[in-house]
PDB file of C-alpha atoms and ligand atoms in Angstrom:
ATOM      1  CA  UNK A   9       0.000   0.000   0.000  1.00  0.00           C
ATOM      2  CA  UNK A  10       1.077   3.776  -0.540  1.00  0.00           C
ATOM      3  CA  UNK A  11       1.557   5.672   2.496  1.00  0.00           C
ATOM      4  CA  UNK A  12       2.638   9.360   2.928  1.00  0.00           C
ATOM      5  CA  UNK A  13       3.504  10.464   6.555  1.00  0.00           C
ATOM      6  CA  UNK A  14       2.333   8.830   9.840  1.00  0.00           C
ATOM      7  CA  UNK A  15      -1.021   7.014   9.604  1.00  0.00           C
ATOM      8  CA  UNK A  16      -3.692   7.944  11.971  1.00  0.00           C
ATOM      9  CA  UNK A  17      -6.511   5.367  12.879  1.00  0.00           C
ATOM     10  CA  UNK A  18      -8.804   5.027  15.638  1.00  0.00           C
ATOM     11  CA  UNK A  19      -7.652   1.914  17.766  1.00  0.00           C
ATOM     12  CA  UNK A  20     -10.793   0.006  16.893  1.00  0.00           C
ATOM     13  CA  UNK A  21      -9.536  -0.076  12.899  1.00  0.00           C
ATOM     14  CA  UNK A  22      -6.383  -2.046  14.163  1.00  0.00           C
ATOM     15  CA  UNK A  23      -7.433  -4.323  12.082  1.00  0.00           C
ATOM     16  CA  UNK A  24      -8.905  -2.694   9.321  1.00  0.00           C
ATOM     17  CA  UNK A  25      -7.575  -2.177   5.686  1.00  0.00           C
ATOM     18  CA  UNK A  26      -6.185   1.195   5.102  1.00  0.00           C
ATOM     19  CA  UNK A  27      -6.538   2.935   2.345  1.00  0.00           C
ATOM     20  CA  UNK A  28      -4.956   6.492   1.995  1.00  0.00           C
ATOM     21  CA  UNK A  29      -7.662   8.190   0.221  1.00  0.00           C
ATOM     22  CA  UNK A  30      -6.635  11.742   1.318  1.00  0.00           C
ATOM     23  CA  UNK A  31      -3.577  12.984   2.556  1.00  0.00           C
ATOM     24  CA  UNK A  32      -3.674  15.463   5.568  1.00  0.00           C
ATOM     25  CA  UNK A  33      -6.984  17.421   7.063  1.00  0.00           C
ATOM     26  CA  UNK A  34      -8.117  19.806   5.250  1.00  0.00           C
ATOM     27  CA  UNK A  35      -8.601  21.945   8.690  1.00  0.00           C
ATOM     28  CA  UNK A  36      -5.569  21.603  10.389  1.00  0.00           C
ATOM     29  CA  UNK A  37      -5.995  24.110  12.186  1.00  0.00           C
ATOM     30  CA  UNK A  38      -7.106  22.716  15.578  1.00  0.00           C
ATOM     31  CA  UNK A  39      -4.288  24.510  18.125  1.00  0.00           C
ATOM     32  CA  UNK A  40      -3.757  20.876  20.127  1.00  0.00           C
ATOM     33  CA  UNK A  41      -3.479  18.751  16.954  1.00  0.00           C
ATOM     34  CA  UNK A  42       0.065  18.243  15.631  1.00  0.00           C
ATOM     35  CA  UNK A  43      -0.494  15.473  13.116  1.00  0.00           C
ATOM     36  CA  UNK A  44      -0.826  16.654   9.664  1.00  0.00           C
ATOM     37  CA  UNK A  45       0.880  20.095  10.388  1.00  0.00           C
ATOM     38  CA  UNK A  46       3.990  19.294   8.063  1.00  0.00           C
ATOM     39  CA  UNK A  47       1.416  18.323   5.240  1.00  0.00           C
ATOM     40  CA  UNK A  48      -1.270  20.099   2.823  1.00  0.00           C
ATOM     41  CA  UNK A  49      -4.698  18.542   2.895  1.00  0.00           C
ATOM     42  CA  UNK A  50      -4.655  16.921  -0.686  1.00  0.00           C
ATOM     43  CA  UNK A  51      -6.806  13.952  -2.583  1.00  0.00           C
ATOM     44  CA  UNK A  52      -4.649  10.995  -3.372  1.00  0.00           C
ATOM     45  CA  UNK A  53      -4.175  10.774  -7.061  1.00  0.00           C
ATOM     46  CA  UNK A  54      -6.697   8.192  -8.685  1.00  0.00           C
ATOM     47  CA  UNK A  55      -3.993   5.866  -9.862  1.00  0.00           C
ATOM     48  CA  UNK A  56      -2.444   5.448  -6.830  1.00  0.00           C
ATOM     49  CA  UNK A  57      -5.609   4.748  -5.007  1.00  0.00           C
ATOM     50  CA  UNK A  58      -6.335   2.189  -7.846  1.00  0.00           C
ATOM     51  CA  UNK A  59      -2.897   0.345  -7.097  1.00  0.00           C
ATOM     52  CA  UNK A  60      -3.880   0.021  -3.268  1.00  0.00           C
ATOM     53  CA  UNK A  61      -7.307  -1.030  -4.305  1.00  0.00           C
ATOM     54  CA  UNK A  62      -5.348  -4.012  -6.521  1.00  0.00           C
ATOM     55  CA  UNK A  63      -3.107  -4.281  -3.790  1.00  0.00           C
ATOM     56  CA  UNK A  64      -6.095  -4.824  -1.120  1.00  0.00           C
ATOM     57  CA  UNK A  65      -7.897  -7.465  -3.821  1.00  0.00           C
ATOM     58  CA  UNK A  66      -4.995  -9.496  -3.531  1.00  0.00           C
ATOM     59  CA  UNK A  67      -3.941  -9.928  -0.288  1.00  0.00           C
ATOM     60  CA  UNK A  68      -6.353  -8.286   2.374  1.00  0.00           C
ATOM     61  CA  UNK A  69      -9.365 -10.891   1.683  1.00  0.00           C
ATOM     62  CA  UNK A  70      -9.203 -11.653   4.956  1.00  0.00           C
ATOM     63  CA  UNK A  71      -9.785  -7.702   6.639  1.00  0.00           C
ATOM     64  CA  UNK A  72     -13.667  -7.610   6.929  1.00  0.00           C
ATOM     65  CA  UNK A  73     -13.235  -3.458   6.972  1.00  0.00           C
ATOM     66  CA  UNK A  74     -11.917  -0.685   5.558  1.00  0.00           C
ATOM     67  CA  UNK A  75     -10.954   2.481   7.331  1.00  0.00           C
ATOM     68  CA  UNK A  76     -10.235   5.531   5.059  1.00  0.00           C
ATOM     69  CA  UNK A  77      -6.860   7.917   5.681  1.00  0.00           C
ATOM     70  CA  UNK A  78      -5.972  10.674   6.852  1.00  0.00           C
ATOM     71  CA  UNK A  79      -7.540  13.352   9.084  1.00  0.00           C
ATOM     72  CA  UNK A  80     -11.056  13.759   7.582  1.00  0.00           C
ATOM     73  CA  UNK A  81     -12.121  11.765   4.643  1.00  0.00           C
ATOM     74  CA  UNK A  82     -15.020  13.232   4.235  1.00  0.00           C
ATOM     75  CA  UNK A  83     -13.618  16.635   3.023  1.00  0.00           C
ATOM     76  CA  UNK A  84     -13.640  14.149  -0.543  1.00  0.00           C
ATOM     77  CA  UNK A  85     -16.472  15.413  -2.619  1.00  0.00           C
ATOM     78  CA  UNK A  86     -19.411  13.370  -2.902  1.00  0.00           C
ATOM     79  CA  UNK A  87     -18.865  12.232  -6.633  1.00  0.00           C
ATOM     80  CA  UNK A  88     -15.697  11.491  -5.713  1.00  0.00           C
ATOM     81  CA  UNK A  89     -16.347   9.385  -2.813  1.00  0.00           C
ATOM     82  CA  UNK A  90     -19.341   7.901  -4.372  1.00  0.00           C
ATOM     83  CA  UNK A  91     -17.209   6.227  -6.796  1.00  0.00           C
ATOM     84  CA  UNK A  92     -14.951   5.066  -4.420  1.00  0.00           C
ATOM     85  CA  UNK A  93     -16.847   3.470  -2.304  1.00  0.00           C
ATOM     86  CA  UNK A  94     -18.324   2.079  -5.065  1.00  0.00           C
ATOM     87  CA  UNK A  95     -14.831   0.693  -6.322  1.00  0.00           C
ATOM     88  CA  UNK A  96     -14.602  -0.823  -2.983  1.00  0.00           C
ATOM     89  CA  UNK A  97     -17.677  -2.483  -3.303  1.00  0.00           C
ATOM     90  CA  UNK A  98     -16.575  -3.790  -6.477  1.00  0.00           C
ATOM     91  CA  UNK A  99     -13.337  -5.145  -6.134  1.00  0.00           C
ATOM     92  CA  UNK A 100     -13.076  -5.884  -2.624  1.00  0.00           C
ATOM     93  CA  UNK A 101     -16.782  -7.092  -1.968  1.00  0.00           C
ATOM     94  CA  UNK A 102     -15.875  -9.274   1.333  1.00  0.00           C
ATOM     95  CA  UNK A 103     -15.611  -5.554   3.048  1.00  0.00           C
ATOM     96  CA  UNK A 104     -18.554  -4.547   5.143  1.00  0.00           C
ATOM     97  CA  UNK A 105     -17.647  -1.628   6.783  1.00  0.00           C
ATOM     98  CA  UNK A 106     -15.684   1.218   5.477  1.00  0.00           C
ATOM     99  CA  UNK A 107     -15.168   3.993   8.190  1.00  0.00           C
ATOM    100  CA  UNK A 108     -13.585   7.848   7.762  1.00  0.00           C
ATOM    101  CA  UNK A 109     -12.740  10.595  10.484  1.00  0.00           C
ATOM    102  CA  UNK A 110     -15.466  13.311  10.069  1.00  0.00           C
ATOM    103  CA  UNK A 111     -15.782  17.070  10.944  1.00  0.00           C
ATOM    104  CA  UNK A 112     -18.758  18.672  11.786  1.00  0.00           C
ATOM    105  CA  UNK A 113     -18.605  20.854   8.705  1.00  0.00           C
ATOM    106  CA  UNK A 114     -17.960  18.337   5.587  1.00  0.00           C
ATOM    107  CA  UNK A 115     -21.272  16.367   7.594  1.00  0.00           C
ATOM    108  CA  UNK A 116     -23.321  19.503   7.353  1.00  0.00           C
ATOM    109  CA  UNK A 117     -22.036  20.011   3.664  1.00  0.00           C
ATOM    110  CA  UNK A 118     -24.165  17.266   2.845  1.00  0.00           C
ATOM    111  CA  UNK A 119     -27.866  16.094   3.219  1.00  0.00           C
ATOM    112  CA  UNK A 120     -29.341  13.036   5.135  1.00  0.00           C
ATOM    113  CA  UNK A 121     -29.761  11.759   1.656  1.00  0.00           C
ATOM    114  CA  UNK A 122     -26.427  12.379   0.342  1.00  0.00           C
ATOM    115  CA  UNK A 123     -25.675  10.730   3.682  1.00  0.00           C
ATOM    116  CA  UNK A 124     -27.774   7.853   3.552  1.00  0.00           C
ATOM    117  CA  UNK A 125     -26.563   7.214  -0.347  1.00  0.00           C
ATOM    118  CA  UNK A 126     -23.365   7.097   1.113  1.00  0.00           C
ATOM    119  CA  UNK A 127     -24.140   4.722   3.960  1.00  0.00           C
ATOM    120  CA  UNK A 128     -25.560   2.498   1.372  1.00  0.00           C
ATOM    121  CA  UNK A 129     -22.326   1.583  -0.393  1.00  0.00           C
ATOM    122  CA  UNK A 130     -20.437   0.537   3.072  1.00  0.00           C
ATOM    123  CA  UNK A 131     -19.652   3.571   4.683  1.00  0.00           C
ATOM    124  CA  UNK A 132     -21.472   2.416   8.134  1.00  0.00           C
ATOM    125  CA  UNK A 133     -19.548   4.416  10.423  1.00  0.00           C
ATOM    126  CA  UNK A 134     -18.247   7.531  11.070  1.00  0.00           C
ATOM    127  CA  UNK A 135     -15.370   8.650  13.764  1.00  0.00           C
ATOM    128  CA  UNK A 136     -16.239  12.656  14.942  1.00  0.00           C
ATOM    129  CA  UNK A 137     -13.746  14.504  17.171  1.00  0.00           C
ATOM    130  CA  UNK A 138     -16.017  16.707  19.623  1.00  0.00           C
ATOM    131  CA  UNK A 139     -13.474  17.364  21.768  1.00  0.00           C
ATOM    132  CA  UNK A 140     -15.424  19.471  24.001  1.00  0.00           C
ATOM    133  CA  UNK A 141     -18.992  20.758  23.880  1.00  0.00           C
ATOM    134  CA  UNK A 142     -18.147  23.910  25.678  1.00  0.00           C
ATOM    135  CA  UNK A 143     -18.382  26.768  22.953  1.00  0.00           C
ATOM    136  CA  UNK A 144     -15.384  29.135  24.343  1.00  0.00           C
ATOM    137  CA  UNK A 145     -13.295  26.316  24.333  1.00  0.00           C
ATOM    138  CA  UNK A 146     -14.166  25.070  20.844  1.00  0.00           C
ATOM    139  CA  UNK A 147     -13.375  28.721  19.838  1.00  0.00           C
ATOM    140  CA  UNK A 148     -10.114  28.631  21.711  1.00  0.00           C
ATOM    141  CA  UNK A 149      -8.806  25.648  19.907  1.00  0.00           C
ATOM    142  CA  UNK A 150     -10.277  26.789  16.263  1.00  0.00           C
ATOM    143  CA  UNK A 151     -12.226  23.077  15.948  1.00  0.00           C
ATOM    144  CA  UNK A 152     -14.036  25.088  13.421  1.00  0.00           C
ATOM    145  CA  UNK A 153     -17.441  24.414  14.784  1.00  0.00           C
ATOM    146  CA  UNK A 154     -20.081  25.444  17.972  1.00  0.00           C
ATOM    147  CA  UNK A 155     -21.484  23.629  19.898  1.00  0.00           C
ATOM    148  CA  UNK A 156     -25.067  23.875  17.751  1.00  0.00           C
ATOM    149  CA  UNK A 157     -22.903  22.849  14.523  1.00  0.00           C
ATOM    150  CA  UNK A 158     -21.728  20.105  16.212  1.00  0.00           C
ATOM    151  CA  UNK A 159     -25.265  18.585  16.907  1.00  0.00           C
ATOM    152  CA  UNK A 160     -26.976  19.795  13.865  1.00  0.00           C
ATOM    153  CA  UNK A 161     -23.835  17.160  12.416  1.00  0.00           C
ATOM    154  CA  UNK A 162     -24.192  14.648  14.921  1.00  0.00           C
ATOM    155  CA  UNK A 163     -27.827  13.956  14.666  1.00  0.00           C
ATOM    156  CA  UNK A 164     -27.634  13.948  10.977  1.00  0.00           C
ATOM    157  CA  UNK A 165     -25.178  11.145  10.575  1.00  0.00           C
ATOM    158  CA  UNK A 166     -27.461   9.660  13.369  1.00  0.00           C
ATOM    159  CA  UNK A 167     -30.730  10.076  11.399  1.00  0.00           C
ATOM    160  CA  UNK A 168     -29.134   8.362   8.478  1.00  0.00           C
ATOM    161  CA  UNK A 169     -28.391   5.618   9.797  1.00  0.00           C
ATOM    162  CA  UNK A 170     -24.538   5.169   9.899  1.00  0.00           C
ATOM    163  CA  UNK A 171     -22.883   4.095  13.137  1.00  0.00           C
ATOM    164  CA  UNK A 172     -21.409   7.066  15.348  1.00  0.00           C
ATOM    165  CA  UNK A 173     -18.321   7.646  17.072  1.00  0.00           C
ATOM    166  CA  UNK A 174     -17.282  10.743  18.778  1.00  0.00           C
ATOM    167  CA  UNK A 175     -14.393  11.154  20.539  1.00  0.00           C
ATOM    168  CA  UNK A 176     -13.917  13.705  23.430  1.00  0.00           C
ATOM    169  CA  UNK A 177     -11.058  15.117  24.826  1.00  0.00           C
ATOM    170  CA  UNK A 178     -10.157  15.021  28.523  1.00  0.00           C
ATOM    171  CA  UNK A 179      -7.860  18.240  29.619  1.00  0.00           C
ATOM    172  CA  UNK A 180      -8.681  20.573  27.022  1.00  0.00           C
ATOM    173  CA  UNK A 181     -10.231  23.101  28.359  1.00  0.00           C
ATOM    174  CA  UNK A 182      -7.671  23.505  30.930  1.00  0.00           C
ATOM    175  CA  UNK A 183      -7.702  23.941  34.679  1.00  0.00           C
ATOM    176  CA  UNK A 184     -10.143  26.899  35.004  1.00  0.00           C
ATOM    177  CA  UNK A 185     -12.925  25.285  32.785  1.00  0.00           C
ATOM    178  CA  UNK A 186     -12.475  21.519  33.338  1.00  0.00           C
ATOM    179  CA  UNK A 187     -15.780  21.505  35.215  1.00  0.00           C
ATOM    180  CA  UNK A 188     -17.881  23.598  32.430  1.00  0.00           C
ATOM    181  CA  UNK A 189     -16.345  21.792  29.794  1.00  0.00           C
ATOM    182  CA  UNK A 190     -17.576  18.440  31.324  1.00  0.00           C
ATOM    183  CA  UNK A 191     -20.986  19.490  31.605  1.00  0.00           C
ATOM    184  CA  UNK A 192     -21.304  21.197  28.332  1.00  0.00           C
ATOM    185  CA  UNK A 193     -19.721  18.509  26.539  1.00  0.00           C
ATOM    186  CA  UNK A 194     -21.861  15.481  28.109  1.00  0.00           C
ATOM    187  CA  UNK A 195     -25.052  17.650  27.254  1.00  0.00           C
ATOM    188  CA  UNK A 196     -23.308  17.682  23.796  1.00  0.00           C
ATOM    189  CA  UNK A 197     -23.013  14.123  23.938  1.00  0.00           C
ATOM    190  CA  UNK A 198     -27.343  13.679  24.746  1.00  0.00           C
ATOM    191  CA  UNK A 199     -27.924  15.702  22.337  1.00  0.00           C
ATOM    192  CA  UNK A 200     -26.334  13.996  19.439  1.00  0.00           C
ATOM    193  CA  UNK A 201     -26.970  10.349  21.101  1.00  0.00           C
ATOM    194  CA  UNK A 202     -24.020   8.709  19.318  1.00  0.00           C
ATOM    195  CA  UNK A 203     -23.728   4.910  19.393  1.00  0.00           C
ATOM    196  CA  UNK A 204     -19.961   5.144  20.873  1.00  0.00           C
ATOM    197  CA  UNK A 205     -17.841   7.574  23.571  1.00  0.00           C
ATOM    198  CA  UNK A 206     -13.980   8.027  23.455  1.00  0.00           C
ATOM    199  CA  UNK A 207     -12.592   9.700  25.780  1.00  0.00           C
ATOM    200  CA  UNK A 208      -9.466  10.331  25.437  1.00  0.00           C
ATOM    201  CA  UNK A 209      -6.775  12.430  27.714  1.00  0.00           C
ATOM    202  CA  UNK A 210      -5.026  15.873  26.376  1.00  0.00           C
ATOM    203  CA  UNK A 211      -1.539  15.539  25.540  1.00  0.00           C
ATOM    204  CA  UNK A 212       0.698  18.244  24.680  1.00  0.00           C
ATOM    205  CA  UNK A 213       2.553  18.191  21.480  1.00  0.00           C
ATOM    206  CA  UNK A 214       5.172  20.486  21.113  1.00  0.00           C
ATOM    207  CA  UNK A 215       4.874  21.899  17.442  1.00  0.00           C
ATOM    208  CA  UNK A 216       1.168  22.930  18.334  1.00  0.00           C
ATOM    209  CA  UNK A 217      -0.031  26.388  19.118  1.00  0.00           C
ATOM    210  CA  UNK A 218      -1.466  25.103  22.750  1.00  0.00           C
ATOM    211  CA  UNK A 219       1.911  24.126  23.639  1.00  0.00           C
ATOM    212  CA  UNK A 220       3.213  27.463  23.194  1.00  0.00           C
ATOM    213  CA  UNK A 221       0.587  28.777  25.447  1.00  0.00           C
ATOM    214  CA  UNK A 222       1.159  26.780  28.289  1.00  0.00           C
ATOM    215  CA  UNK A 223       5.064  27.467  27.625  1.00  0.00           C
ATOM    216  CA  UNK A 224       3.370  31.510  27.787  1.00  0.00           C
ATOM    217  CA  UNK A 225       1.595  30.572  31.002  1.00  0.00           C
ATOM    218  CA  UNK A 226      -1.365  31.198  28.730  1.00  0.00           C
ATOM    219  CA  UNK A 227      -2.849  27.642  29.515  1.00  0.00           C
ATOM    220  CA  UNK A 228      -3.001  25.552  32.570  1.00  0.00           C
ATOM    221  CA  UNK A 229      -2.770  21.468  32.256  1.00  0.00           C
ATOM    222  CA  UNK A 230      -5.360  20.094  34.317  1.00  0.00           C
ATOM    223  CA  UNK A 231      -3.865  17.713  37.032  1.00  0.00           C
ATOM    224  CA  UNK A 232      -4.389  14.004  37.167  1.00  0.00           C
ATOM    225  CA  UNK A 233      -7.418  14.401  40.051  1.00  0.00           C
ATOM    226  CA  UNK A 234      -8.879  16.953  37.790  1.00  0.00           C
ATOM    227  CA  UNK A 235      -8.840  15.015  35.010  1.00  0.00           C
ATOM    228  CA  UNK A 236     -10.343  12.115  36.706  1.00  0.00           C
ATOM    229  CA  UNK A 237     -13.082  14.540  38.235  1.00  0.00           C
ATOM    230  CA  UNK A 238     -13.740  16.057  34.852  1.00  0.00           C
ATOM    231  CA  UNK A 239     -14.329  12.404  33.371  1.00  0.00           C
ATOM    232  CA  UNK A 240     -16.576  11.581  36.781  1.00  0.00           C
ATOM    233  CA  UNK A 241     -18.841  14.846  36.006  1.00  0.00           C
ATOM    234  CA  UNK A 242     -19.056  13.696  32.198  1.00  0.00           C
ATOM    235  CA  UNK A 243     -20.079  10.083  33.386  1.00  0.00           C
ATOM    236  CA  UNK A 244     -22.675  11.956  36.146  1.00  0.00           C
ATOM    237  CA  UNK A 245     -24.028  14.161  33.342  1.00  0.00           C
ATOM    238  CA  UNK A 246     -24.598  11.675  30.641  1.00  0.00           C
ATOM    239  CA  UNK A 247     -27.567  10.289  29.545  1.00  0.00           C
ATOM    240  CA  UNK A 248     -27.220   7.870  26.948  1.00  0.00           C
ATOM    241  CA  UNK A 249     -28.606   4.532  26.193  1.00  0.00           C
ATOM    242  CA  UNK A 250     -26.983   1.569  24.439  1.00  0.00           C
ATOM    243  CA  UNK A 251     -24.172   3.513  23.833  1.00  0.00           C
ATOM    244  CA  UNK A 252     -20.697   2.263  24.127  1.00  0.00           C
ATOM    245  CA  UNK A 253     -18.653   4.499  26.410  1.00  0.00           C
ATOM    246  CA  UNK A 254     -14.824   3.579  26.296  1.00  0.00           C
ATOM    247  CA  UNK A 255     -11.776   5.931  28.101  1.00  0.00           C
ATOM    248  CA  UNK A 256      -9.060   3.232  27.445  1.00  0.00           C
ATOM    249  CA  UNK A 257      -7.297   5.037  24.780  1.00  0.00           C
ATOM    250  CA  UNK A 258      -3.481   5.424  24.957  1.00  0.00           C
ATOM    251  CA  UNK A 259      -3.254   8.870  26.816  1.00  0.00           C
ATOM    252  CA  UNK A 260      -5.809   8.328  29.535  1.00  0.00           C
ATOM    253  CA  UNK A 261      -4.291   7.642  33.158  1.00  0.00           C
ATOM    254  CA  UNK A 262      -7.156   5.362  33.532  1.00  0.00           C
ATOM    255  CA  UNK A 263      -8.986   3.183  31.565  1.00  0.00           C
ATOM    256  CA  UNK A 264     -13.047   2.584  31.445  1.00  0.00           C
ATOM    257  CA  UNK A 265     -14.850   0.460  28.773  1.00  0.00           C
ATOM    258  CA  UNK A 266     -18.671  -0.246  29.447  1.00  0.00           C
ATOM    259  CA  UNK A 267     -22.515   0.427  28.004  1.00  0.00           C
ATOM    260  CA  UNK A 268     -24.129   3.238  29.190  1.00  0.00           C
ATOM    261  CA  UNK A 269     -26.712   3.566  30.794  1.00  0.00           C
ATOM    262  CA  UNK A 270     -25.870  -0.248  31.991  1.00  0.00           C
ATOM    263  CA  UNK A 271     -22.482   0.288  33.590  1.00  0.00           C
ATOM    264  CA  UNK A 272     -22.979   3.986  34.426  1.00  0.00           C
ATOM    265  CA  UNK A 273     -23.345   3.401  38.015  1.00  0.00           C
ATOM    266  CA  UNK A 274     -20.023   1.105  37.995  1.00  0.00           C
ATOM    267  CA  UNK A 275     -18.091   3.236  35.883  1.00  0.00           C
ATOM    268  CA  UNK A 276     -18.294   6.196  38.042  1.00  0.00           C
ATOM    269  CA  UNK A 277     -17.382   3.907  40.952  1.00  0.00           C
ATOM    270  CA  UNK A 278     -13.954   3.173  39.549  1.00  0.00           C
ATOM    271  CA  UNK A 279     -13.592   6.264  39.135  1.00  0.00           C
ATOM    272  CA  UNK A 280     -14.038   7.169  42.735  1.00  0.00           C
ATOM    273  CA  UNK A 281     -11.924   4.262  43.192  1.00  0.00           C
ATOM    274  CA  UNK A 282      -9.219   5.923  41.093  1.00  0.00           C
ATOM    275  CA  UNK A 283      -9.715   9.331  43.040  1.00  0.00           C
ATOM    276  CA  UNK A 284      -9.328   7.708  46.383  1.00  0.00           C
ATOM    277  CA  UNK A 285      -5.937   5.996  45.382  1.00  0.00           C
ATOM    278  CA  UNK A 286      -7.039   2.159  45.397  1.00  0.00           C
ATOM    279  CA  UNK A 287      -6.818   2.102  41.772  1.00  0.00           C
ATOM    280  CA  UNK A 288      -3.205   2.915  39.799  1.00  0.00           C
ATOM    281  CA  UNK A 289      -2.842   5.470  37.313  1.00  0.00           C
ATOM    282  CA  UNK A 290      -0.911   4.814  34.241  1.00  0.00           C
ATOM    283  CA  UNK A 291       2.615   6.353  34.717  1.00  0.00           C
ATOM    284  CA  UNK A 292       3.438   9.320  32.548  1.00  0.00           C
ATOM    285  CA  UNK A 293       6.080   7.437  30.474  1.00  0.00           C
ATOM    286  CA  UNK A 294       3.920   4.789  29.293  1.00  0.00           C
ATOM    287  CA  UNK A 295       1.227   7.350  27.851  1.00  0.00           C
ATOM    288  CA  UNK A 296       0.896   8.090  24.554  1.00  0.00           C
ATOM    289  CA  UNK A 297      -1.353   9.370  21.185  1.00  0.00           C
TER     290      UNK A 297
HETATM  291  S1  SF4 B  18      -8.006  17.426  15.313  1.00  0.00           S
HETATM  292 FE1  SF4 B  18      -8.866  16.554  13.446  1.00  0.00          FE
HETATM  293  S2  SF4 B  18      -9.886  18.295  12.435  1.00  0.00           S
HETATM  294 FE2  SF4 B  18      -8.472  19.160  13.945  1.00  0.00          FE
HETATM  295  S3  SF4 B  18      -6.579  19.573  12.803  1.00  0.00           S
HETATM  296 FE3  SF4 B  18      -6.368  17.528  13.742  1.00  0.00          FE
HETATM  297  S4  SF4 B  18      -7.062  16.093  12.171  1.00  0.00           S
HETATM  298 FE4  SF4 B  18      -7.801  18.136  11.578  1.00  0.00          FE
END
C-alpha cells in the first residue's frame, strides 16, 4: 500500500484495511493537533488509489473493513467518494464496513440523503472529534465548529443511519474550565446520542499552538485528580442509552470500557476508586497518542 507520513486510525480499525484516500486534514488548524501540520490537505491521485485497491484485492481478503486515511475523509467530494466506495464495493466485496474521520462541517455540507446514499455503499460508520462541547473552548482551539454545529452534524449522521463515534477530549479546556467543559460537553453528547464515547486524555505536542501557550503561562494542564473529576462529572451528566462508552485510549491515566446507561453506576465507581488511590494510574512514560 502507498503511504505518505504517519497514519492515523482510531484503535478500533487495528485491524482494518487502510486505504490512503486523502492525505492530511483539510482543517488543520485545531491549536492541540500536531499530526498533519507538516502536510497540505490533498486527494490521493486516482492511480495510486487504484494500485492500493489491486493491492487490497490481492492480499487483504481476509480484513472484513476498511478504514479511510488521513484526518477527515469526508472533506472528498461526494462524486468522488461515491465512486470510491463504489470501487470498494466492487473489487473488494468481502468488506462490510468502510469507516472515515469526520468534521462537523464536511457532515453539514451534505444532506441526510447524500448521507444515507453514502451509507448504502459501506460507509457504516463515522469517527467525529467533539473534543469538548463547551463553545469558548471550541473557539479557543479553532475546531471550526459550535457547539449547535456540532449537533446539527451529529444527529444527521445519526438520522441516516450510519454508526457514530465521537471522541472527546479530557484536559482541554484547561484547569479553570475543566468543570464547564464536562458538563457542556456530556449535554453535547445527549444531544447527538451517538452509538460510541472516546474519551481520550489531552496531551501536549510540542509543534502545536497550545503548547506554546502553556510554555506563555497562557494555559493551565489540568492535574491528574482533575482530570479524573472532569471524566466523573461527564459520566454523572450523561444520559445515553446503548451507547458504548470507552476511556481506554493510549493517553488516559485510567482506563473505562462499558454500556451506558448499563455500567454507568459502575463506571463512576472506579472512578471514585481511582480518586481515592485504590486504583493505579498509568505512569506518565507509558502514555501516549
Ligand atoms: S483534530 Fe482533526 S480536524 Fe483538527 S486539525 Fe487535527 S485532524 Fe484536523
Amino acid at each position: 500500500m502507498n503511504y505518505e507520513g504517519d497514519i492515523i486510525r482510531p484503535p478500533s480499525e487495528a485491524f482494518s484495511i487502510i486505504l490512503q484516500a486523502t492525505v492530511g486534514c483539510s482543517h488543520n488548524r485545531c491549536t492541540f493537533c500536531g499530526a498533519y501540520r507538516d502536510r497540505s490537505f490533498r486527494l490521493k491521485e486516482e492511480e495510486t488509489v487504484e494500485a492500493d485497491l489491486a493491492f487490497a484485492a490481492e492480499y487483504c481478503r481476509r480484513q472484513k473493513t476498511l478504514f479511510l486515511a488521513d484526518g477527515n475523509g469526508l472533506a472528498m467530494p461526494q462524486a468522488r467518494l461515491v465512486s470510491l466506495l463504489a470501487r470498494i464495493r466492487e473489487r473488494l466485496p468481502w468488506v462490510r464496513r468502510v469507516s472515515l474521520y469526520a468534521n462537523a462541517r464536511d457532515i453539514l455540507r451534505r444532506s441526510v440523503d447524500e448521507l444515507r446514499q453514502l451509507k448504502g455503499l459501506g460507509m457504516s460508520r463515522l469517527y467525529m472529534g467533539l473534543e469538548t462541547g463547551h463553545d469558548p473552548t471550541l473557539a479557543a482551539i479553532a475546531k471550526g465548529s459550535d457547539s449547535r454545529e456540532m449537533i446539527a452534524a451529529g444527529q444527521r449522521v445519526r438520522e441516516a443511519g450510519i454508526f457514530l463515534s465521537v471522541s472527546v477530549l479530557l484536559g482541554i479546556a484547561g484547569r479553570r474550565d475543566s468543570q464547564a467543559h464536562a458538563r457542556a460537553t456530556a449535554a453535547v453528547l445527549n444531544a447527538m446520542r451517538p452509538n460510541q464515547v472516546a474519551a481520550l486524555t489531552l496531551m501536549l505536542l510540542v509543534n502545536t499552538p497550545l503548547a506554546d501557550a502553556w510554555r506563555q503561562g497562557n494555559f493551565e494542564m489540568p492535574d491528574r485528580h482533575d482530570l479524573l473529576r472532569e471524566l466523573r462529572s461527564l459520566l454523572v451528566d450523561l444520559d445515553l442509552e446503548r451507547a458504548q462508552f470507552q476511556a481506554n485510549h493510549a493517553s488516559n491515566y485510567f482506563e473505562l470500557d462499558g454500556r451506558l446507561s448499563r455500567d454507568k453506576i459502575q463506571m463512576i465507581a472506579l472512578v471514585d476508586q481511582a480518586l481515592a488511590g485504590t486504583v493505579a494510574l498509568k505512569p506518565e512514560y507509558r502514555r501516549a497518542l
